[in-house]
Amino acid sequence: MSDATLHAAAPDPDDFAVQIADQVESFLVAVFEVAKGEDPDSAVPFLLLEVSQLLLAGGRLGAHEDILPDERYEPDLGPEPDVDEIRERFAVMLEPIDVYSEVFDPYEPRKAPVPARISDDLADVITDLRHGMAHYRAGRTTEAMWWWQFSYFSNWGSTASATLRALQSLVAHVRLNQPLPELDGLDTDVSVMGDETLEFEAGAVMVEEIAGPLGIRPVK
């Protein structure tokens, strides 16, 4: 894509940069709405949808040719906006199912699964997306696109993918009537998890908190 395209004077809805920015903005707005906690029972299905749609934008960035910034050094954006509040909101909202296991790199042999938190993941993704959005809103479209593409490969792409897998697993267990065993002390303080600690809670918790919004009647 030429620099002229990335710096079009009038936003074209068919323009690649505009489409990516719209998807990023849509994700940020939707996730902050979910974090308000006005409909906590629907949080997991909504997050599943939003993360899925965000990863479509990520896939498009990943398949696109390398986008190079205009300047050698990134312009200073000042302090990063604090994400602790939204992280804590999601941690409380998702408390019974926040922690999950993830293999950091599936192509590294014999890597043990590590514990992660959906709330931490969402906060990390938000931080990366906001950083690029600050450039985009300041008129530095190429810088924004470079940042979103670079951070997709280096951080938010893998983080969002892991989060999506966890969310999809939660919904699938409910829809397939396959409750998970209870958690037995699993936490992100644990550095390596064995077979026993890989068994996650959701069981009754998922049926009670998620099945209703999905229109599923709990199994007695």
mmCIF file of C-alpha atoms in Angstrom:
data_model
loop_
_atom_site.group_PDB
_atom_site.id
_atom_site.type_symbol
_atom_site.label_atom_id
_atom_site.label_comp_id
_atom_site.label_asym_id
_atom_site.label_seq_id
_atom_site.Cartn_x
_atom_site.Cartn_y
_atom_site.Cartn_z
ATOM 1 C CA MET A 1 0.000 0.000 0.000
ATOM 2 C CA SER A 2 1.432 3.392 -0.930
ATOM 3 C CA ASP A 3 2.053 6.168 1.554
ATOM 4 C CA ALA A 4 -0.437 8.288 -0.380
ATOM 5 C CA THR A 5 -3.125 5.750 0.369
ATOM 6 C CA LEU A 6 -2.287 5.669 4.050
ATOM 7 C CA HIS A 7 -2.383 9.452 4.214
ATOM 8 C CA ALA A 8 -5.577 10.035 2.227
ATOM 9 C CA ALA A 9 -6.997 13.468 3.003
ATOM 10 C CA ALA A 10 -10.600 12.266 3.174
ATOM 11 C CA PRO A 11 -11.234 8.983 5.019
ATOM 12 C CA ASP A 12 -12.366 6.346 2.549
ATOM 13 C CA PRO A 13 -14.455 3.563 4.149
ATOM 14 C CA ASP A 14 -12.864 1.137 1.689
ATOM 15 C CA ASP A 15 -9.354 2.169 2.699
ATOM 16 C CA PHE A 16 -7.382 -0.525 4.535
ATOM 17 C CA ALA A 17 -6.144 1.802 7.284
ATOM 18 C CA VAL A 18 -9.627 3.165 7.924
ATOM 19 C CA GLN A 19 -11.062 -0.346 8.162
ATOM 20 C CA ILE A 20 -8.404 -1.483 10.635
ATOM 21 C CA ALA A 21 -8.833 1.648 12.753
ATOM 22 C CA ASP A 22 -12.611 1.138 12.778
ATOM 23 C CA GLN A 23 -12.205 -2.458 13.962
ATOM 24 C CA VAL A 24 -9.778 -1.410 16.675
ATOM 25 C CA GLU A 25 -12.060 1.404 17.828
ATOM 26 C CA SER A 26 -15.084 -0.917 17.797
ATOM 27 C CA PHE A 27 -13.239 -3.423 19.993
ATOM 28 C CA LEU A 28 -12.123 -0.780 22.484
ATOM 29 C CA VAL A 29 -15.611 0.711 22.800
ATOM 30 C CA ALA A 30 -17.280 -2.692 23.172
ATOM 31 C CA VAL A 31 -14.816 -4.031 25.735
ATOM 32 C CA PHE A 32 -15.116 -0.936 27.901
ATOM 33 C CA GLU A 33 -18.890 -1.319 27.764
ATOM 34 C CA VAL A 34 -18.622 -4.935 28.910
ATOM 35 C CA ALA A 35 -16.268 -3.850 31.708
ATOM 36 C CA LYS A 36 -18.971 -1.582 33.143
ATOM 37 C CA GLY A 37 -20.564 -4.758 34.469
ATOM 38 C CA GLU A 38 -24.130 -3.816 33.558
ATOM 39 C CA ASP A 39 -24.719 -7.280 32.076
ATOM 40 C CA PRO A 40 -22.110 -9.561 33.694
ATOM 41 C CA ASP A 41 -23.963 -12.745 32.758
ATOM 42 C CA SER A 42 -23.322 -12.024 29.088
ATOM 43 C CA ALA A 43 -19.685 -10.978 29.505
ATOM 44 C CA VAL A 44 -18.120 -14.190 28.203
ATOM 45 C CA PRO A 45 -20.256 -14.488 25.030
ATOM 46 C CA PHE A 46 -19.744 -10.787 24.259
ATOM 47 C CA LEU A 47 -15.985 -11.031 24.799
ATOM 48 C CA LEU A 48 -15.847 -14.124 22.602
ATOM 49 C CA LEU A 49 -17.487 -12.147 19.799
ATOM 50 C CA GLU A 50 -15.354 -9.023 20.222
ATOM 51 C CA VAL A 51 -12.011 -10.824 20.459
ATOM 52 C CA SER A 52 -12.937 -12.909 17.410
ATOM 53 C CA GLN A 53 -13.659 -9.781 15.401
ATOM 54 C CA LEU A 54 -10.469 -8.096 16.576
ATOM 55 C CA LEU A 55 -8.416 -11.075 15.442
ATOM 56 C CA LEU A 56 -9.879 -10.663 11.959
ATOM 57 C CA ALA A 57 -8.216 -7.254 11.879
ATOM 58 C CA GLY A 58 -5.045 -8.844 13.221
ATOM 59 C CA GLY A 59 -5.108 -11.494 10.521
ATOM 60 C CA ARG A 60 -5.434 -8.818 7.862
ATOM 61 C CA LEU A 61 -2.476 -6.948 9.347
ATOM 62 C CA GLY A 62 -0.490 -10.158 9.513
ATOM 63 C CA ALA A 63 -1.149 -11.002 5.880
ATOM 64 C CA HIS A 64 -0.377 -7.457 4.719
ATOM 65 C CA GLU A 65 3.043 -6.435 3.458
ATOM 66 C CA ASP A 66 5.334 -4.804 6.014
ATOM 67 C CA ILE A 67 4.239 -1.293 6.910
ATOM 68 C CA LEU A 68 7.174 1.013 7.615
ATOM 69 C CA PRO A 69 6.881 4.172 9.736
ATOM 70 C CA ASP A 70 7.617 7.572 8.252
ATOM 71 C CA GLU A 71 10.186 8.454 10.910
ATOM 72 C CA ARG A 72 13.099 6.507 12.332
ATOM 73 C CA TYR A 73 12.038 7.176 15.901
ATOM 74 C CA GLU A 74 8.505 6.926 17.226
ATOM 75 C CA PRO A 75 6.996 10.285 18.278
ATOM 76 C CA ASP A 76 6.553 10.628 22.028
ATOM 77 C CA LEU A 77 2.972 9.971 23.090
ATOM 78 C CA GLY A 78 3.504 10.817 26.745
ATOM 79 C CA PRO A 79 2.418 8.516 29.581
ATOM 80 C CA GLU A 80 0.379 5.450 28.627
ATOM 81 C CA PRO A 81 -3.227 5.542 29.882
ATOM 82 C CA ASP A 82 -3.707 3.455 33.005
ATOM 83 C CA VAL A 83 -5.479 0.128 32.450
ATOM 84 C CA ASP A 84 -5.471 -1.081 36.055
ATOM 85 C CA GLU A 85 -9.112 -0.160 36.580
ATOM 86 C CA ILE A 86 -10.406 -2.158 33.629
ATOM 87 C CA ARG A 87 -8.075 -5.035 34.530
ATOM 88 C CA GLU A 88 -9.535 -5.127 38.043
ATOM 89 C CA ARG A 89 -13.107 -4.848 36.744
ATOM 90 C CA PHE A 90 -12.636 -7.898 34.552
ATOM 91 C CA ALA A 91 -10.797 -9.776 37.301
ATOM 92 C CA VAL A 92 -13.805 -9.339 39.587
ATOM 93 C CA MET A 93 -16.362 -10.056 36.874
ATOM 94 C CA LEU A 94 -14.583 -13.202 35.665
ATOM 95 C CA GLU A 95 -13.202 -14.295 39.036
ATOM 96 C CA PRO A 96 -14.307 -17.966 38.910
ATOM 97 C CA ILE A 97 -12.999 -18.477 35.361
ATOM 98 C CA ASP A 98 -10.333 -15.782 34.982
ATOM 99 C CA VAL A 99 -7.320 -18.094 35.199
ATOM 100 C CA TYR A 100 -6.599 -20.523 32.370
ATOM 101 C CA SER A 101 -3.603 -22.449 30.992
ATOM 102 C CA GLU A 102 -1.737 -21.585 27.830
ATOM 103 C CA VAL A 103 1.261 -22.886 25.913
ATOM 104 C CA PHE A 104 3.258 -19.748 25.182
ATOM 105 C CA ASP A 105 4.760 -20.964 21.903
ATOM 106 C CA PRO A 106 3.288 -24.119 20.333
ATOM 107 C CA TYR A 107 6.393 -24.513 18.161
ATOM 108 C CA GLU A 108 8.800 -24.742 21.091
ATOM 109 C CA PRO A 109 9.046 -28.462 21.991
ATOM 110 C CA ARG A 110 8.134 -29.697 25.461
ATOM 111 C CA LYS A 111 7.046 -26.301 26.717
ATOM 112 C CA ALA A 112 4.900 -26.684 29.827
ATOM 113 C CA PRO A 113 1.580 -24.841 29.944
ATOM 114 C CA VAL A 114 1.654 -21.669 32.000
ATOM 115 C CA PRO A 115 -1.197 -19.996 33.885
ATOM 116 C CA ALA A 116 -2.637 -16.762 32.523
ATOM 117 C CA ARG A 117 -5.560 -14.470 33.273
ATOM 118 C CA ILE A 118 -8.195 -13.281 30.818
ATOM 119 C CA SER A 119 -8.329 -9.959 32.685
ATOM 120 C CA ASP A 120 -4.566 -9.429 32.291
ATOM 121 C CA ASP A 121 -4.727 -10.397 28.626
ATOM 122 C CA LEU A 122 -7.524 -7.953 27.852
ATOM 123 C CA ALA A 123 -5.647 -5.137 29.592
ATOM 124 C CA ASP A 124 -2.480 -5.909 27.605
ATOM 125 C CA VAL A 125 -4.357 -5.960 24.298
ATOM 126 C CA ILE A 126 -6.110 -2.700 25.158
ATOM 127 C CA THR A 127 -2.751 -1.065 25.926
ATOM 128 C CA ASP A 128 -1.306 -2.005 22.540
ATOM 129 C CA LEU A 129 -4.401 -0.943 20.617
ATOM 130 C CA ARG A 130 -4.707 2.375 22.450
ATOM 131 C CA HIS A 131 -1.073 3.157 21.683
ATOM 132 C CA GLY A 132 -1.691 2.827 17.967
ATOM 133 C CA MET A 133 -4.997 4.674 18.214
ATOM 134 C CA ALA A 134 -3.231 7.672 19.766
ATOM 135 C CA HIS A 135 -1.038 7.909 16.656
ATOM 136 C CA TYR A 136 -4.034 7.448 14.377
ATOM 137 C CA ARG A 137 -6.041 10.213 16.047
ATOM 138 C CA ALA A 138 -3.016 12.514 15.845
ATOM 139 C CA GLY A 139 -2.988 12.052 12.066
ATOM 140 C CA ARG A 140 0.035 9.713 12.029
ATOM 141 C CA THR A 141 -1.746 6.968 10.119
ATOM 142 C CA THR A 142 1.358 5.149 8.898
ATOM 143 C CA GLU A 143 2.816 5.144 12.417
ATOM 144 C CA ALA A 144 -0.432 3.732 13.785
ATOM 145 C CA MET A 145 -0.590 1.022 11.161
ATOM 146 C CA TRP A 146 3.064 0.112 11.711
ATOM 147 C CA TRP A 147 2.487 -0.128 15.461
ATOM 148 C CA TRP A 148 -0.653 -2.251 15.183
ATOM 149 C CA GLN A 149 1.085 -4.604 12.753
ATOM 150 C CA PHE A 150 4.305 -4.828 14.769
ATOM 151 C CA SER A 151 2.541 -5.336 18.115
ATOM 152 C CA TYR A 152 0.208 -7.895 16.508
ATOM 153 C CA PHE A 153 3.245 -10.049 15.784
ATOM 154 C CA SER A 154 5.090 -9.268 19.017
ATOM 155 C CA ASN A 155 2.319 -9.213 21.629
ATOM 156 C CA TRP A 156 -1.374 -8.573 21.158
ATOM 157 C CA GLY A 157 -1.933 -11.151 18.426
ATOM 158 C CA SER A 158 -0.753 -14.106 20.512
ATOM 159 C CA THR A 159 -2.358 -12.675 23.645
ATOM 160 C CA ALA A 160 -5.741 -12.200 21.993
ATOM 161 C CA SER A 161 -5.485 -15.647 20.391
ATOM 162 C CA ALA A 162 -4.899 -17.265 23.783
ATOM 163 C CA THR A 163 -7.794 -15.317 25.264
ATOM 164 C CA LEU A 164 -10.058 -16.367 22.420
ATOM 165 C CA ARG A 165 -9.151 -20.011 22.986
ATOM 166 C CA ALA A 166 -10.041 -19.715 26.672
ATOM 167 C CA LEU A 167 -13.331 -17.947 25.971
ATOM 168 C CA GLN A 168 -14.250 -20.411 23.235
ATOM 169 C CA SER A 169 -13.491 -23.307 25.570
ATOM 170 C CA LEU A 170 -15.750 -21.881 28.261
ATOM 171 C CA VAL A 171 -18.662 -21.416 25.889
ATOM 172 C CA ALA A 172 -18.088 -24.822 24.278
ATOM 173 C CA HIS A 173 -18.156 -26.633 27.628
ATOM 174 C CA VAL A 174 -21.504 -25.027 28.397
ATOM 175 C CA ARG A 175 -23.047 -25.619 24.983
ATOM 176 C CA LEU A 176 -21.869 -29.238 24.920
ATOM 177 C CA ASN A 177 -22.941 -29.873 28.527
ATOM 178 C CA GLN A 178 -19.389 -30.777 29.518
ATOM 179 C CA PRO A 179 -18.753 -29.029 32.855
ATOM 180 C CA LEU A 180 -15.142 -28.805 33.959
ATOM 181 C CA PRO A 181 -13.819 -30.065 37.306
ATOM 182 C CA GLU A 182 -13.305 -27.529 40.062
ATOM 183 C CA LEU A 183 -10.116 -25.560 40.315
ATOM 184 C CA ASP A 184 -7.735 -26.774 42.981
ATOM 185 C CA GLY A 185 -5.696 -23.741 43.892
ATOM 186 C CA LEU A 186 -4.740 -22.809 40.348
ATOM 187 C CA ASP A 187 -3.304 -19.313 40.141
ATOM 188 C CA THR A 188 -0.904 -17.281 38.047
ATOM 189 C CA ASP A 189 1.614 -17.451 40.908
ATOM 190 C CA VAL A 190 2.211 -21.069 39.929
ATOM 191 C CA SER A 191 5.138 -21.181 37.503
ATOM 192 C CA VAL A 192 4.545 -24.631 36.007
ATOM 193 C CA MET A 193 1.361 -26.670 36.098
ATOM 194 C CA GLY A 194 1.112 -30.443 36.112
ATOM 195 C CA ASP A 195 -1.723 -32.569 34.822
ATOM 196 C CA GLU A 196 -3.768 -32.158 37.986
ATOM 197 C CA THR A 197 -3.638 -28.355 37.988
ATOM 198 C CA LEU A 198 -4.590 -28.194 34.328
ATOM 199 C CA GLU A 199 -8.147 -29.075 35.352
ATOM 200 C CA PHE A 200 -10.068 -25.811 35.476
ATOM 201 C CA GLU A 201 -13.112 -24.744 37.287
ATOM 202 C CA ALA A 202 -16.229 -23.749 35.543
ATOM 203 C CA GLY A 203 -18.614 -26.640 36.067
ATOM 204 C CA ALA A 204 -21.425 -25.317 38.202
ATOM 205 C CA VAL A 205 -20.070 -21.777 37.947
ATOM 206 C CA MET A 206 -20.266 -21.731 34.150
ATOM 207 C CA VAL A 207 -23.699 -23.293 34.092
ATOM 208 C CA GLU A 208 -24.996 -20.773 36.595
ATOM 209 C CA GLU A 209 -23.356 -17.634 35.175
ATOM 210 C CA ILE A 210 -22.996 -18.330 31.454
ATOM 211 C CA ALA A 211 -25.603 -20.898 30.436
ATOM 212 C CA GLY A 212 -28.514 -18.544 31.072
ATOM 213 C CA PRO A 213 -27.409 -15.831 28.618
ATOM 214 C CA LEU A 214 -26.698 -18.532 26.047
ATOM 215 C CA GLY A 215 -30.225 -19.861 26.366
ATOM 216 C CA ILE A 216 -29.173 -23.202 27.822
ATOM 217 C CA ARG A 217 -31.072 -24.918 30.578
ATOM 218 C CA PRO A 218 -28.727 -26.315 33.299
ATOM 219 C CA VAL A 219 -28.514 -30.103 33.447
ATOM 220 C CA LYS A 220 -29.946 -31.438 36.699
#
